[in-house]
Amino acid sequence: MPSFRAPRGLRDLLPPERQAFARLERLAAELAGRYGYRPIETPLLEQVAVFERGLGEVTDVIEKELFLLQPREEDGERWALRPEPTAGIVRAYIQHGMHTWPQPVKLAMTGPMFRYDRPQAGRYREFRQFDVEVIGDPGPAVDAEIIELAARFYREAGLENVVIQLNSIGDPVCRPAYIEELTAYYRKHARELPPLERARLERNPLRILDSKDPAVAALNAAAPKAIDRLCDACAAHFAGVRAHLHALGVEYELEPRLVRGLDYYTRTAFEVFPAGATGQQSAIGGGGRYDGLVELLGGRPTPGIGFGIGLDRVILALQVAGAATGEEQVPLAVVVGSAPDDTATRLRIATDLRGAGLAARAELGTRKLGKQLEAAARDGAHFAVIVGDELGDGHVQLRDLEAGTQRAVPTAGLARELERASRTHRHGLDAGRDGEA
Ligand code: AMP
């Protein structure tokens, strides 16, 4: 047993797996750019109050999932690792006066989130999200824009079958009456509620609707629906979102029990699942409108909407679907040589190739040529550059490790030669994408 292990629920991402995340991070950055969302990064930790205020003090995240940091001084600020990105981004929007920028402000961020939850399959204490936020646009068109952006992310990541669930949860005009009605409904059935759900009844009955406990499934199915009690403005907004989604050809299911775990959401709420898996740990993303949040955190009233995609779960879903999660880059060429001790020449040639932008490795050990070639093949390299006696005449041997063919090329033109040859080969990250346009 090693003396030290990573903290429980926090994972090391080792090279092949980290590569899968890197692929999704590149896709996220590229898509954000394509849609006109600008990159932002907020600190991994914030004052606890940002989350308490932003998420509502009676949510699970605040009650038991915040990763709190021990202050060094007794009267020090209380900090917590971010459990989600929206509160920090909205805090930054206010702090930096982004309301003076052209509105709306469209932002994208990718990074780790932390929740002190009991670790289990698909639920980690550190997980990664691709997040976008639009602050300053009341919708409904932009609601459809970001849902379509989320749908495209899954598709381009290689996840073909996802289900988007959509709901509207109203606003401060219509929600209080709805919550009253919901509370009355659950009170009538209080005896059927498990203890956890009963405790939620007076504090936040919407959370019961959100519960995945099978004991309340039947009760929830018959519960009053927010969507039937929207005020005129919320109903018109929701109709607008649906009309725009229709215009974009985005398919979705209406899910009246979808309320989202966080309190600050208004109107549009959505959640995404891999087809056939709608359990608590399988949501691969979710988002919604938070028109009251900027004001709640001390800014002027400003509408907002965003989503977070759970990259860890997207990778799990890709694995379940048997789809490619991304491959490691293999060297185009490995420089080997017949004089085992001449590491300097091999390293110099590889360095020149790297300088020319090519993925190259040099054999830096002093084993025999045969072993060097075996290692090059094991690396998945397509070519070996063999340094031998004819180096004095300015030549090396270029060997195609797949075809087994070999020819002399001038050292001076090696990079150009390799570049040309590489174009006729499929390589590294592209190797698994045969058949794509
Ligand atoms: P939420 O803000 O809880 O809706 O989270 C947004 C997305 O992040 C979810 O749909 C999941 O894909 C992912 N996610 C949330 N919590 C975790 C967790 N503990 N472990 C892994 N992924 C998570």
Tab-separated table of C-alpha atoms in Angstrom, residues 21-414:
chain	number	residue	atom	x	y	z
A	21	PHE	CA	-10.940	15.650	-21.245
A	22	ALA	CA	-8.551	17.716	-23.351
A	23	ARG	CA	-10.514	16.792	-26.457
A	24	LEU	CA	-13.773	17.990	-24.853
A	25	GLU	CA	-12.103	21.159	-23.561
A	26	ARG	CA	-10.885	21.949	-27.080
A	27	LEU	CA	-14.370	21.345	-28.465
A	28	ALA	CA	-15.868	23.573	-25.744
A	29	ALA	CA	-13.466	26.429	-26.503
A	30	GLU	CA	-13.965	26.070	-30.230
A	31	LEU	CA	-17.777	25.993	-29.984
A	32	ALA	CA	-17.851	28.930	-27.576
A	33	GLY	CA	-15.830	30.925	-30.109
A	34	ARG	CA	-18.060	29.823	-32.973
A	35	TYR	CA	-21.131	31.064	-31.093
A	36	GLY	CA	-19.566	34.321	-29.930
A	37	TYR	CA	-19.140	33.451	-26.251
A	38	ARG	CA	-16.000	34.950	-24.730
A	39	PRO	CA	-13.752	33.067	-22.342
A	40	ILE	CA	-13.719	33.968	-18.659
A	41	GLU	CA	-12.090	32.393	-15.641
A	42	THR	CA	-13.033	33.010	-12.037
A	43	PRO	CA	-11.130	31.767	-8.970
A	44	LEU	CA	-11.626	28.196	-7.800
A	45	LEU	CA	-12.801	29.615	-4.485
A	46	GLU	CA	-15.103	32.410	-3.448
A	47	GLN	CA	-16.384	33.891	-0.228
A	48	VAL	CA	-18.885	31.430	1.187
A	49	ALA	CA	-21.542	34.147	1.130
A	50	VAL	CA	-21.406	34.291	-2.693
A	51	PHE	CA	-22.658	30.718	-2.796
A	52	GLU	CA	-24.979	30.985	0.203
A	53	ARG	CA	-26.663	34.002	-1.310
A	54	GLY	CA	-26.462	32.776	-4.864
A	55	LEU	CA	-27.619	29.227	-4.323
A	56	GLY	CA	-30.043	29.670	-1.450
A	57	GLU	CA	-29.229	28.438	2.014
A	58	VAL	CA	-31.615	25.518	2.024
A	59	THR	CA	-30.230	23.735	-1.023
A	60	ASP	CA	-28.269	20.490	-0.704
A	61	VAL	CA	-25.234	22.184	-2.162
A	62	ILE	CA	-25.090	24.706	0.670
A	63	GLU	CA	-26.332	22.477	3.457
A	64	LYS	CA	-23.940	19.610	2.948
A	65	GLU	CA	-21.954	19.800	-0.265
A	66	LEU	CA	-19.798	22.923	0.101
A	67	PHE	CA	-16.064	22.278	0.374
A	68	LEU	CA	-15.254	24.774	3.114
A	69	LEU	CA	-11.723	26.047	3.666
A	70	GLN	CA	-10.424	26.571	7.175
A	71	PRO	CA	-9.484	30.262	7.583
A	72	ARG	CA	-5.924	30.848	8.818
A	73	GLU	CA	-6.940	33.736	11.023
A	74	GLU	CA	-9.851	33.509	13.382
A	75	ASP	CA	-11.577	36.503	11.823
A	76	GLY	CA	-10.507	35.518	8.311
A	77	GLU	CA	-12.920	35.468	5.383
A	78	ARG	CA	-14.807	32.217	4.988
A	79	TRP	CA	-14.051	30.624	1.640
A	80	ALA	CA	-15.398	27.631	-0.214
A	81	LEU	CA	-14.338	25.826	-3.372
A	82	ARG	CA	-16.822	26.601	-6.119
A	83	PRO	CA	-19.582	23.994	-6.408
A	84	GLU	CA	-20.830	25.518	-9.672
A	85	PRO	CA	-19.721	28.363	-11.899
A	86	THR	CA	-22.703	30.706	-12.162
A	87	ALA	CA	-22.513	32.457	-8.789
A	88	GLY	CA	-18.815	33.304	-9.271
A	89	ILE	CA	-19.338	34.541	-12.822
A	90	VAL	CA	-22.240	36.741	-11.749
A	91	ARG	CA	-20.119	38.049	-8.857
A	92	ALA	CA	-17.441	38.938	-11.422
A	93	TYR	CA	-20.030	40.573	-13.719
A	94	ILE	CA	-21.056	42.873	-10.887
A	95	GLN	CA	-17.561	43.492	-9.490
A	96	HIS	CA	-16.139	44.542	-12.858
A	97	GLY	CA	-19.109	46.632	-13.923
A	98	MET	CA	-19.819	44.464	-16.942
A	99	HIS	CA	-23.255	46.091	-17.140
A	100	THR	CA	-21.412	48.977	-18.859
A	101	TRP	CA	-20.221	46.618	-21.614
A	102	PRO	CA	-22.417	46.076	-24.666
A	103	GLN	CA	-25.224	43.791	-23.490
A	104	PRO	CA	-25.744	40.932	-23.361
A	105	VAL	CA	-22.416	39.656	-22.063
A	106	LYS	CA	-21.859	36.124	-23.348
A	107	LEU	CA	-19.295	34.125	-21.427
A	108	ALA	CA	-17.854	30.608	-21.448
A	109	MET	CA	-15.725	28.796	-18.910
A	110	THR	CA	-14.380	25.278	-18.489
A	111	GLY	CA	-12.930	23.996	-15.245
A	112	PRO	CA	-13.277	21.932	-12.105
A	113	MET	CA	-16.120	22.214	-9.598
A	114	PHE	CA	-16.160	20.752	-6.095
A	115	ARG	CA	-19.000	19.244	-4.105
A	116	TYR	CA	-18.520	17.486	-0.815
A	117	ASP	CA	-20.949	14.724	-1.637
A	118	ARG	CA	-20.770	10.996	-1.027
A	119	PRO	CA	-18.710	9.742	-3.972
A	120	GLN	CA	-20.313	7.115	-6.172
A	121	ALA	CA	-20.458	6.095	-9.811
A	122	GLY	CA	-20.779	9.256	-11.881
A	123	ARG	CA	-20.686	11.497	-8.822
A	124	TYR	CA	-17.335	12.886	-7.837
A	125	ARG	CA	-16.149	15.444	-5.352
A	126	GLU	CA	-14.206	17.133	-8.133
A	127	PHE	CA	-15.716	17.189	-11.589
A	128	ARG	CA	-15.318	19.343	-14.648
A	129	GLN	CA	-17.870	21.502	-16.395
A	130	PHE	CA	-18.205	23.363	-19.644
A	131	ASP	CA	-20.304	26.330	-18.725
A	132	VAL	CA	-21.826	29.202	-20.688
A	133	GLU	CA	-23.664	32.211	-19.350
A	134	VAL	CA	-25.560	35.016	-21.089
A	135	ILE	CA	-26.118	37.983	-18.818
A	136	GLY	CA	-28.366	40.830	-19.902
A	137	ASP	CA	-30.729	39.149	-22.360
A	138	PRO	CA	-34.274	38.345	-21.197
A	139	GLY	CA	-34.842	35.848	-24.007
A	140	PRO	CA	-36.659	33.890	-25.254
A	141	ALA	CA	-34.493	33.561	-28.404
A	142	VAL	CA	-31.258	33.295	-26.445
A	143	ASP	CA	-32.737	30.490	-24.322
A	144	ALA	CA	-33.077	28.462	-27.506
A	145	GLU	CA	-29.610	29.517	-28.655
A	146	ILE	CA	-27.887	28.056	-25.626
A	147	ILE	CA	-29.991	24.878	-25.615
A	148	GLU	CA	-29.032	24.356	-29.242
A	149	LEU	CA	-25.396	25.047	-28.356
A	150	ALA	CA	-25.559	22.374	-25.646
A	151	ALA	CA	-27.169	19.918	-28.064
A	152	ARG	CA	-24.407	20.570	-30.588
A	153	PHE	CA	-21.711	20.037	-27.976
A	154	TYR	CA	-22.951	16.505	-27.253
A	155	ARG	CA	-23.325	15.721	-30.941
A	156	GLU	CA	-19.879	16.962	-31.903
A	157	ALA	CA	-18.405	15.179	-28.886
A	158	GLY	CA	-19.729	11.966	-30.426
A	159	LEU	CA	-22.762	11.381	-28.221
A	160	GLU	CA	-25.549	10.854	-30.708
A	161	ASN	CA	-28.549	10.054	-28.541
A	162	VAL	CA	-29.343	12.531	-25.829
A	163	VAL	CA	-32.678	13.604	-24.388
A	164	ILE	CA	-33.274	17.244	-23.574
A	165	GLN	CA	-35.910	17.796	-20.919
A	166	LEU	CA	-37.500	21.224	-20.767
A	167	ASN	CA	-39.733	23.044	-18.336
A	168	SER	CA	-40.681	26.508	-17.194
A	169	ILE	CA	-40.794	27.106	-13.487
A	170	GLY	CA	-42.314	30.581	-13.593
A	171	ASP	CA	-41.084	33.705	-11.889
A	172	PRO	CA	-41.736	35.677	-8.677
A	173	VAL	CA	-45.123	36.709	-10.082
A	174	CYS	CA	-46.606	33.249	-10.547
A	175	ARG	CA	-44.376	30.948	-8.537
A	176	PRO	CA	-45.499	31.848	-5.002
A	177	ALA	CA	-49.104	30.801	-5.711
A	178	TYR	CA	-47.860	27.636	-7.377
A	179	ILE	CA	-45.618	26.781	-4.423
A	180	GLU	CA	-48.541	27.321	-2.084
A	181	GLU	CA	-50.634	24.951	-4.110
A	182	LEU	CA	-47.803	22.419	-4.214
A	183	THR	CA	-47.262	22.673	-0.466
A	184	ALA	CA	-50.953	22.096	0.167
A	185	TYR	CA	-50.841	19.064	-2.115
A	186	TYR	CA	-47.861	17.502	-0.337
A	187	ARG	CA	-49.270	18.339	3.102
A	188	LYS	CA	-52.347	16.352	2.195
A	189	HIS	CA	-50.036	13.407	1.413
A	190	ALA	CA	-47.465	14.068	4.155
A	191	ARG	CA	-47.753	10.549	5.518
A	192	GLU	CA	-46.618	9.095	2.203
A	193	LEU	CA	-43.448	11.215	2.198
A	194	PRO	CA	-40.134	9.699	3.320
A	195	PRO	CA	-38.471	11.669	6.187
A	196	LEU	CA	-36.047	13.598	3.945
A	197	GLU	CA	-38.835	14.763	1.661
A	198	ARG	CA	-41.076	15.639	4.602
A	199	ALA	CA	-38.347	17.906	5.961
A	200	ARG	CA	-38.239	19.670	2.606
A	201	LEU	CA	-41.969	20.253	2.609
A	202	GLU	CA	-42.023	23.532	4.519
A	203	ARG	CA	-38.652	24.833	3.406
A	204	ASN	CA	-38.622	24.138	-0.295
A	205	PRO	CA	-41.369	21.874	-1.673
A	206	LEU	CA	-40.010	22.272	-5.209
A	207	ARG	CA	-37.180	20.019	-4.098
A	208	ILE	CA	-39.635	17.170	-3.488
A	209	LEU	CA	-40.695	17.406	-7.127
A	210	ASP	CA	-37.019	17.196	-8.047
A	211	SER	CA	-36.555	14.079	-5.913
A	212	LYS	CA	-35.578	10.885	-7.659
A	213	ASP	CA	-36.732	8.775	-4.670
A	214	PRO	CA	-38.997	6.078	-6.170
A	215	ALA	CA	-41.231	6.355	-3.077
A	216	VAL	CA	-42.474	9.746	-4.253
A	217	ALA	CA	-42.652	9.023	-7.985
A	218	ALA	CA	-46.402	8.356	-8.048
A	219	LEU	CA	-47.105	11.339	-5.814
A	220	ASN	CA	-45.012	13.596	-8.029
A	221	ALA	CA	-46.660	12.362	-11.195
A	222	ALA	CA	-50.012	13.622	-9.914
A	223	ALA	CA	-48.675	16.870	-8.406
A	224	PRO	CA	-49.783	20.265	-9.757
A	225	LYS	CA	-47.568	21.421	-12.617
A	226	ALA	CA	-45.860	24.809	-12.755
A	227	ILE	CA	-46.323	24.889	-16.478
A	228	ASP	CA	-50.134	24.945	-16.029
A	229	ARG	CA	-49.938	27.889	-13.629
A	230	LEU	CA	-47.613	30.294	-15.463
A	231	CYS	CA	-48.569	33.962	-15.502
A	232	ASP	CA	-49.177	35.459	-18.941
A	233	ALA	CA	-45.642	36.831	-19.259
A	234	CYS	CA	-44.030	33.497	-18.307
A	235	ALA	CA	-46.389	31.570	-20.577
A	236	ALA	CA	-45.549	33.868	-23.498
A	237	HIS	CA	-41.845	33.492	-22.745
A	238	PHE	CA	-42.084	29.716	-22.683
A	239	ALA	CA	-44.053	29.669	-25.931
A	240	GLY	CA	-41.289	31.824	-27.406
A	241	VAL	CA	-38.571	29.416	-26.281
A	242	ARG	CA	-40.448	26.492	-27.817
A	243	ALA	CA	-41.058	28.340	-31.080
A	244	HIS	CA	-37.360	29.140	-31.399
A	245	LEU	CA	-36.341	25.572	-30.593
A	246	HIS	CA	-38.765	24.427	-33.282
A	247	ALA	CA	-37.242	26.851	-35.760
A	248	LEU	CA	-33.794	25.410	-34.995
A	249	GLY	CA	-34.997	21.819	-35.237
A	250	VAL	CA	-33.994	21.031	-31.654
A	251	GLU	CA	-35.985	18.163	-30.189
A	252	TYR	CA	-36.892	18.049	-26.521
A	253	GLU	CA	-39.341	16.549	-24.071
A	254	LEU	CA	-41.538	18.577	-21.760
A	255	GLU	CA	-40.823	17.513	-18.188
A	256	PRO	CA	-43.115	19.222	-15.665
A	257	ARG	CA	-41.238	17.750	-12.693
A	258	LEU	CA	-37.953	19.325	-13.717
A	259	VAL	CA	-37.185	22.101	-11.245
A	260	ARG	CA	-33.365	22.051	-10.998
A	261	GLY	CA	-31.546	21.735	-7.723
A	262	LEU	CA	-30.745	25.406	-7.251
A	263	ASP	CA	-33.105	28.077	-6.019
A	264	TYR	CA	-32.220	31.005	-8.205
A	265	TYR	CA	-33.691	29.637	-11.382
A	266	THR	CA	-36.656	31.323	-13.059
A	267	ARG	CA	-38.654	30.384	-16.143
A	268	THR	CA	-36.651	28.169	-18.528
A	269	ALA	CA	-35.098	25.083	-16.951
A	270	PHE	CA	-33.580	22.197	-18.841
A	271	GLU	CA	-31.594	19.086	-18.214
A	272	VAL	CA	-29.899	16.631	-20.558
A	273	PHE	CA	-29.578	12.859	-20.244
A	274	PRO	CA	-28.073	10.119	-22.359
A	275	ALA	CA	-30.979	8.335	-24.088
A	276	GLY	CA	-32.424	5.651	-21.832
A	277	ALA	CA	-30.814	6.910	-18.616
A	278	THR	CA	-32.631	9.506	-16.552
A	279	GLY	CA	-31.399	8.553	-13.075
A	280	GLN	CA	-30.024	11.066	-10.619
A	281	GLN	CA	-26.389	10.384	-11.457
A	282	SER	CA	-26.814	10.350	-15.207
A	283	ALA	CA	-27.623	13.986	-16.057
A	284	ILE	CA	-24.912	15.106	-18.451
A	285	GLY	CA	-25.830	18.748	-18.260
A	286	GLY	CA	-28.413	21.235	-17.246
A	287	GLY	CA	-29.169	24.869	-17.098
A	288	GLY	CA	-31.734	27.562	-16.976
A	289	ARG	CA	-32.668	31.133	-16.513
A	290	TYR	CA	-31.756	33.039	-13.355
A	291	ASP	CA	-33.348	36.444	-13.808
A	292	GLY	CA	-33.120	37.288	-10.105
A	293	LEU	CA	-29.527	36.323	-9.399
A	294	VAL	CA	-27.622	39.478	-10.378
A	295	GLU	CA	-29.822	41.551	-8.112
A	296	LEU	CA	-29.568	38.976	-5.325
A	297	LEU	CA	-25.777	39.304	-5.417
A	298	GLY	CA	-25.926	43.091	-5.252
A	299	GLY	CA	-26.151	44.185	-8.894
A	300	ARG	CA	-28.987	45.949	-10.648
A	301	PRO	CA	-31.846	43.769	-11.925
A	302	THR	CA	-30.424	41.903	-14.926
A	303	PRO	CA	-31.703	38.743	-16.594
A	304	GLY	CA	-29.386	35.787	-17.087
A	305	ILE	CA	-29.325	32.273	-18.425
A	306	GLY	CA	-26.691	29.557	-18.599
A	307	PHE	CA	-25.893	25.885	-18.656
A	308	GLY	CA	-23.280	23.538	-17.263
A	309	ILE	CA	-22.239	20.361	-19.022
A	310	GLY	CA	-20.623	17.692	-16.850
A	311	LEU	CA	-17.568	16.587	-18.810
A	312	ASP	CA	-16.844	13.587	-16.558
A	313	ARG	CA	-20.294	12.231	-17.261
A	314	VAL	CA	-20.073	12.957	-20.979
A	315	ILE	CA	-16.949	10.781	-21.048
A	316	LEU	CA	-18.737	8.043	-19.074
A	317	ALA	CA	-21.658	8.214	-21.503
A	318	LEU	CA	-19.300	8.034	-24.488
A	319	GLN	CA	-17.707	4.925	-22.974
A	320	VAL	CA	-21.110	3.319	-22.348
A	321	ALA	CA	-22.081	4.068	-25.957
A	322	GLY	CA	-18.816	2.541	-27.152
A	323	ALA	CA	-17.861	5.819	-28.835
A	324	ALA	CA	-14.313	7.129	-29.169
A	325	THR	CA	-13.247	9.363	-26.297
A	326	GLY	CA	-10.081	10.642	-27.969
A	327	GLU	CA	-6.689	9.184	-28.526
A	328	GLU	CA	-3.256	10.147	-27.421
A	329	GLN	CA	-0.981	11.859	-29.887
A	330	VAL	CA	1.633	9.488	-31.182
A	331	PRO	CA	4.970	10.699	-32.529
A	332	LEU	CA	5.115	11.043	-36.273
A	333	ALA	CA	8.736	9.968	-36.140
A	334	VAL	CA	11.201	8.510	-33.683
A	335	VAL	CA	14.873	9.211	-34.272
A	336	VAL	CA	16.990	6.116	-33.708
A	337	GLY	CA	20.607	5.341	-34.545
A	338	SER	CA	23.174	2.650	-35.149
A	339	ALA	CA	25.664	4.284	-32.743
A	340	PRO	CA	23.826	3.758	-29.408
A	341	ASP	CA	25.946	6.281	-27.504
A	342	ASP	CA	25.368	9.179	-29.906
A	343	THR	CA	22.320	10.544	-28.097
A	344	ALA	CA	23.347	14.113	-28.933
A	345	THR	CA	22.862	13.635	-32.694
A	346	ARG	CA	19.513	11.893	-32.260
A	347	LEU	CA	18.280	14.573	-29.870
A	348	ARG	CA	19.460	17.362	-32.191
A	349	ILE	CA	17.613	15.883	-35.182
A	350	ALA	CA	14.420	15.408	-33.122
A	351	THR	CA	14.739	18.976	-31.816
A	352	ASP	CA	14.975	20.297	-35.389
A	353	LEU	CA	11.850	18.332	-36.325
A	354	ARG	CA	10.015	19.686	-33.280
A	355	GLY	CA	11.127	23.170	-34.252
A	356	ALA	CA	9.531	22.569	-37.637
A	357	GLY	CA	6.252	21.771	-35.845
A	358	LEU	CA	6.394	17.978	-36.094
A	359	ALA	CA	5.696	15.508	-33.287
A	360	ALA	CA	9.019	13.733	-32.885
A	361	ARG	CA	10.777	11.719	-30.212
A	362	ALA	CA	14.431	10.749	-29.993
A	363	GLU	CA	15.746	7.537	-28.532
A	364	LEU	CA	17.686	8.875	-25.538
A	365	GLY	CA	18.729	5.508	-24.167
A	366	THR	CA	21.810	3.635	-25.358
A	367	ARG	CA	20.242	0.332	-26.344
A	368	LYS	CA	20.966	-1.377	-29.641
A	369	LEU	CA	19.288	-0.216	-32.876
A	370	GLY	CA	16.991	-3.257	-33.020
A	371	LYS	CA	15.587	-2.467	-29.570
A	372	GLN	CA	15.264	1.222	-30.481
A	373	LEU	CA	13.177	0.304	-33.534
A	374	GLU	CA	10.980	-2.006	-31.468
A	375	ALA	CA	10.314	0.822	-29.002
A	376	ALA	CA	9.485	3.204	-31.864
A	377	ALA	CA	6.902	0.761	-33.202
A	378	ARG	CA	5.469	0.315	-29.704
A	379	ASP	CA	5.005	4.089	-29.477
A	380	GLY	CA	2.790	3.883	-32.530
A	381	ALA	CA	5.178	6.051	-34.557
A	382	HIS	CA	4.720	5.899	-38.292
A	383	PHE	CA	8.304	6.637	-39.178
A	384	ALA	CA	11.738	5.950	-37.833
A	385	VAL	CA	14.564	8.261	-38.767
A	386	ILE	CA	17.642	6.057	-38.688
A	387	VAL	CA	20.955	7.800	-38.120
A	388	GLY	CA	23.843	5.752	-39.506
A	389	ASP	CA	27.135	5.989	-41.347
A	390	GLU	CA	25.793	8.101	-44.215
A	391	LEU	CA	25.180	11.000	-41.805
A	392	GLY	CA	28.630	12.196	-42.827
A	393	ASP	CA	27.257	12.613	-46.413
A	394	GLY	CA	24.268	14.499	-45.043
A	395	HIS	CA	21.768	11.637	-45.256
A	396	VAL	CA	19.628	9.566	-42.901
A	397	GLN	CA	17.353	6.625	-43.588
A	398	LEU	CA	13.622	7.286	-43.393
A	399	ARG	CA	11.733	4.110	-42.622
A	400	ASP	CA	7.979	3.730	-42.902
A	401	LEU	CA	7.301	1.469	-39.937
A	402	GLU	CA	3.939	0.340	-41.261
A	403	ALA	CA	4.926	-0.422	-44.826
A	404	GLY	CA	8.389	-1.634	-43.806
A	405	THR	CA	9.949	0.387	-46.642
A	406	GLN	CA	13.018	2.555	-46.266
A	407	ARG	CA	14.969	5.107	-48.257
A	408	ALA	CA	17.768	7.623	-47.824
A	409	VAL	CA	16.782	11.291	-47.499
A	410	PRO	CA	18.979	14.371	-47.102
A	411	THR	CA	19.081	15.517	-43.457
A	412	ALA	CA	18.510	19.106	-44.570
A	413	GLY	CA	15.174	18.235	-46.184
A	414	LEU	CA	14.032	15.758	-43.508
